[in-house]
Coordinates of C-alpha atoms in Angstrom, one line a residue:
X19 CA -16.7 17.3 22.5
X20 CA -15.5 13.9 21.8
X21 CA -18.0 10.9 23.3
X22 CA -14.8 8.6 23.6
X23 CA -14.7 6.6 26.5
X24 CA -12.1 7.3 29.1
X25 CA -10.5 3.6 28.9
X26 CA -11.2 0.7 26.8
X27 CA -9.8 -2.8 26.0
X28 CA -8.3 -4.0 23.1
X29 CA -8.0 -7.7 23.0
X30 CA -6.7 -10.1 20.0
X31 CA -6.4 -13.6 19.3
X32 CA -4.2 -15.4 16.6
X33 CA -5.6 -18.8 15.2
X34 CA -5.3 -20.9 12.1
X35 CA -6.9 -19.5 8.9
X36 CA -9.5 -22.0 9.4
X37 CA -10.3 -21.7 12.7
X38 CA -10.8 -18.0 12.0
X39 CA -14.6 -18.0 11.3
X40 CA -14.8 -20.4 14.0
X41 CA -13.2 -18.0 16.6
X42 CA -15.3 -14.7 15.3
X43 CA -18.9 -16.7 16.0
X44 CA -18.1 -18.1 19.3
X45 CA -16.4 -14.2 20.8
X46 CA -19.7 -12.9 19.4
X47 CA -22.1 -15.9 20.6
X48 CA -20.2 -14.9 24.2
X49 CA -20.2 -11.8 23.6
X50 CA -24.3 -11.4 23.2
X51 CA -24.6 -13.6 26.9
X52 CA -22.6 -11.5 28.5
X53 CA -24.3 -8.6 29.3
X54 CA -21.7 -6.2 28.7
X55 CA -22.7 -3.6 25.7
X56 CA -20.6 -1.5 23.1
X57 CA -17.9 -4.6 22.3
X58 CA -17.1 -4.6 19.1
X59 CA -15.7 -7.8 16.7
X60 CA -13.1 -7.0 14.2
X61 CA -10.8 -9.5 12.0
X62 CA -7.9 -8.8 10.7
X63 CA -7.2 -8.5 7.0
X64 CA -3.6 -8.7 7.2
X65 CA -3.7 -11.5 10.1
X66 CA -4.9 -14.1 10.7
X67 CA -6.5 -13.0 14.1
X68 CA -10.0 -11.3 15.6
X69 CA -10.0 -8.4 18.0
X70 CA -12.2 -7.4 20.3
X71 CA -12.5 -3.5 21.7
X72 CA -14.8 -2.5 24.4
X73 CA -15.5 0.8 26.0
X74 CA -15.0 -0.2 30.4
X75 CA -17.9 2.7 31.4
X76 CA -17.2 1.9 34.7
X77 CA -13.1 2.0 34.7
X78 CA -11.4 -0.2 36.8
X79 CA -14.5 -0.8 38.8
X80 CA -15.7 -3.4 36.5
X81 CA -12.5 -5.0 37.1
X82 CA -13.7 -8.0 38.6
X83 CA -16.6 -8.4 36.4
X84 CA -13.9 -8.7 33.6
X85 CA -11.8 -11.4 35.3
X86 CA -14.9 -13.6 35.4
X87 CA -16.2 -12.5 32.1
X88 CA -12.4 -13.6 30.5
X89 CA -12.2 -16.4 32.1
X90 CA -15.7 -18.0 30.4
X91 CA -13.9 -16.1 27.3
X92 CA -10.6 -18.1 27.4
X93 CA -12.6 -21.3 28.1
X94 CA -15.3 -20.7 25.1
X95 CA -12.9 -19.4 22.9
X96 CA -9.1 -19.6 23.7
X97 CA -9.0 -23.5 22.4
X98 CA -9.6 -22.3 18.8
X99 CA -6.6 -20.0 19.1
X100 CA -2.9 -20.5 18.3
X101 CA -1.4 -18.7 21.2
X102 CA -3.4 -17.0 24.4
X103 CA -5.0 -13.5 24.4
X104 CA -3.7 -10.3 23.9
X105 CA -5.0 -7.7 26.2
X106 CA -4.6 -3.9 26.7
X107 CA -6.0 -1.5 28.4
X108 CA -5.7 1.8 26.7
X109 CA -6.6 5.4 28.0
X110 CA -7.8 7.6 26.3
X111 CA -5.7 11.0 24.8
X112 CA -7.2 13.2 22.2
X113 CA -9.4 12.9 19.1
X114 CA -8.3 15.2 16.2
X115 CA -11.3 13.2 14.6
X116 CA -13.8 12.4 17.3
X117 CA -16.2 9.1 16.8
X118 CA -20.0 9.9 18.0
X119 CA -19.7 7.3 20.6
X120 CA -17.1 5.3 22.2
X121 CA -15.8 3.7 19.6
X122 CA -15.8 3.7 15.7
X123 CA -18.9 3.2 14.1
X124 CA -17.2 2.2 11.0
X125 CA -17.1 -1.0 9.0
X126 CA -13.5 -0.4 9.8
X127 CA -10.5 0.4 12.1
X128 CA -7.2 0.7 11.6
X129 CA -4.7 0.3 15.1
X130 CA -1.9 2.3 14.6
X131 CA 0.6 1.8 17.5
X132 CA 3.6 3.8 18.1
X133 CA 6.1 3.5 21.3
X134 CA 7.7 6.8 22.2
X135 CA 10.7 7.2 24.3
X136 CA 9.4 8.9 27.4
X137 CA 11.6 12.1 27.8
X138 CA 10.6 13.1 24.5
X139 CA 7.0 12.4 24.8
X140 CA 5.7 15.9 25.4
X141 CA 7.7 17.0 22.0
X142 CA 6.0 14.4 20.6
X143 CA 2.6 15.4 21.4
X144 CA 3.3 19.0 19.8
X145 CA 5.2 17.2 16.8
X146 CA 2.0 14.8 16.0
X147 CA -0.4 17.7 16.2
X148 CA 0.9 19.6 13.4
X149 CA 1.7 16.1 11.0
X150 CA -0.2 13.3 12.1
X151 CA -3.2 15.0 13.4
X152 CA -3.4 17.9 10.4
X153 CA -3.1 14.8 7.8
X154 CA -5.8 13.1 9.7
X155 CA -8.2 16.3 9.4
X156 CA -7.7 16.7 5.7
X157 CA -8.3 13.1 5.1
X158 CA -12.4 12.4 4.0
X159 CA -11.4 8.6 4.0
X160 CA -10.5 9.1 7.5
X161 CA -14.2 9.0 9.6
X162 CA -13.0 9.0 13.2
X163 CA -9.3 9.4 14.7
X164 CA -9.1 8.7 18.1
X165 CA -5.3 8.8 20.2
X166 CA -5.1 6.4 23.4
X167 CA -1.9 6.0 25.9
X168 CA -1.5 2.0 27.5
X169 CA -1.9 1.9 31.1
X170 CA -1.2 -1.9 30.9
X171 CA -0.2 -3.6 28.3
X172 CA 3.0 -6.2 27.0
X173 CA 3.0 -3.3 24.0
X174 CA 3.2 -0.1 26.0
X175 CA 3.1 3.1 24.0
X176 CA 0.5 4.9 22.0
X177 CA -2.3 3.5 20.3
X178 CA -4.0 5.3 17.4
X179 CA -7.8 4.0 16.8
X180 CA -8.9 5.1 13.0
X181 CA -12.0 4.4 11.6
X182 CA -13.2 4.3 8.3
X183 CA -15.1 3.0 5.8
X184 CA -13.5 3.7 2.4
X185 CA -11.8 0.5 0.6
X186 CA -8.9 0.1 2.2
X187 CA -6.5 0.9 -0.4
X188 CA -8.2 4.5 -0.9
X189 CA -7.7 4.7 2.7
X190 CA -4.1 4.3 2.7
X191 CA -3.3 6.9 -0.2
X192 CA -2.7 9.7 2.8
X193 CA -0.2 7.2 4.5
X194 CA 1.5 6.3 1.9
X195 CA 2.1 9.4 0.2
X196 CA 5.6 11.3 0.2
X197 CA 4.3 13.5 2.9
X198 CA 3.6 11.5 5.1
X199 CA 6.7 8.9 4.6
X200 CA 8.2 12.0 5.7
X201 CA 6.5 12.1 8.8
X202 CA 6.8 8.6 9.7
X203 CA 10.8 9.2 8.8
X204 CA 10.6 12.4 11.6
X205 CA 9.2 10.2 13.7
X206 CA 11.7 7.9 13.5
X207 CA 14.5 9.5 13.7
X208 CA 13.5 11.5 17.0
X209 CA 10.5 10.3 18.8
X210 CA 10.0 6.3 18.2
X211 CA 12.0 3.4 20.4
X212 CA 14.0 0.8 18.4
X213 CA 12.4 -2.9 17.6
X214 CA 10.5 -4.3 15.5
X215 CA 7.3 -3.1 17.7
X216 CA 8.2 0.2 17.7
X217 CA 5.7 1.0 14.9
X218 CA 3.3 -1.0 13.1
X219 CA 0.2 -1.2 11.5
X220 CA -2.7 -2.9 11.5
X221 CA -6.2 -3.1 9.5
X222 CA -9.5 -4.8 10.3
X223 CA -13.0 -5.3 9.3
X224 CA -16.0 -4.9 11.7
X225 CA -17.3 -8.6 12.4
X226 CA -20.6 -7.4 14.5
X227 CA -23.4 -5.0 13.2

């Protein structure tokens, strides 16, 4: 049974190359006053930006806890970014790939986000388990494979959390073979919205121990 928490945040900020370090030590300096435990620090290997995920035990009931916690984030942090933060709450789906605790314990995750059209959704959920989810399984690289839904978010769809610790280019043999272009062309054609955020991609390496 997976040990995935029910609902966790995913938040991001952009900032200039050389604020990057900057940004990573103060989220994690805030992050060890806070009192809150399982967040995790990642930065981005294809941005230029450090993400945060954190398991909410509590649900919505820590709600207000949050709002305070963000807003000692935004002023600690947010002036070393580019642009504000990006938040999400996601729920949690399925794991064809469970992690043994809330989140990857990997040195790191790839977020793979997909917006379906919603009266094809439950197709979609068959389609994925017999593509997606079976080339997940017979992937070694692949250490953990978690699926979450957005309940809010400016980037509403699915969100796929993968963890691994291979070198990334290993890692993305089994996405970028003919197979699985394949899939992603299926998935196109039938099940994804239009836009350029209707699919994309993103890697990043664990910041915190």
């Amino acid at each position: 049974m997976s040990a995935s928490a029910a609902l966790i945040t995913a938040t991001e900020l952009f900032a200039k190359p050389e604020q990057i370090d900057a940004v990573a030590e103060a989220w994690q300096a805030h992050n060890d006053a806070s009192g809150f435990e399982g967040r995790i620090l990642y930065r981005g290997l294809e941005s230029n930006s450090v993400l945060e995920l954190a398991p909410l035990h509590h649900g919505f009931e820590q709600m207000e806890e949050l709002r305070a916690d963000w807003w000692k984030l935004w002023e600690a942090v947010g002036p070393l970014g580019e642009g504000d933060f990006r938040r999400q709450f996601l729920q949690f789906v399925e794991a064809p790939k469970p992690a043994a605790g809330a989140l990857p314990d990997t040195h790191y995750v790839q977020m793979r986000h997909v917006e379906v059209v919603p009266r094809v959704y439950r197709q979609y959920r068959a389609w994925r388990e017999e593509t997606i989810f079976d080339v997940v399984r017979t992937t070694d690289e692949v250490k953990s494979f978690q699926a979450f839904h957005s309940l809010a978010s400016t980037e509403p769809g699915v969100m796929f959390v993968s963890g691994f610790d291979a070198d990334p280019a290993k890692y993305m043999e089994a996405f970028t073979s003919p197979r699985y272009q394949q899939i992603v062309r299926e998935a196109g054609d039938t099940y994804i919205t239009g836009g350029d955020n209707g699919l994309y991609t993103r890697i990043y390496e664990r910041v915190t121990a």
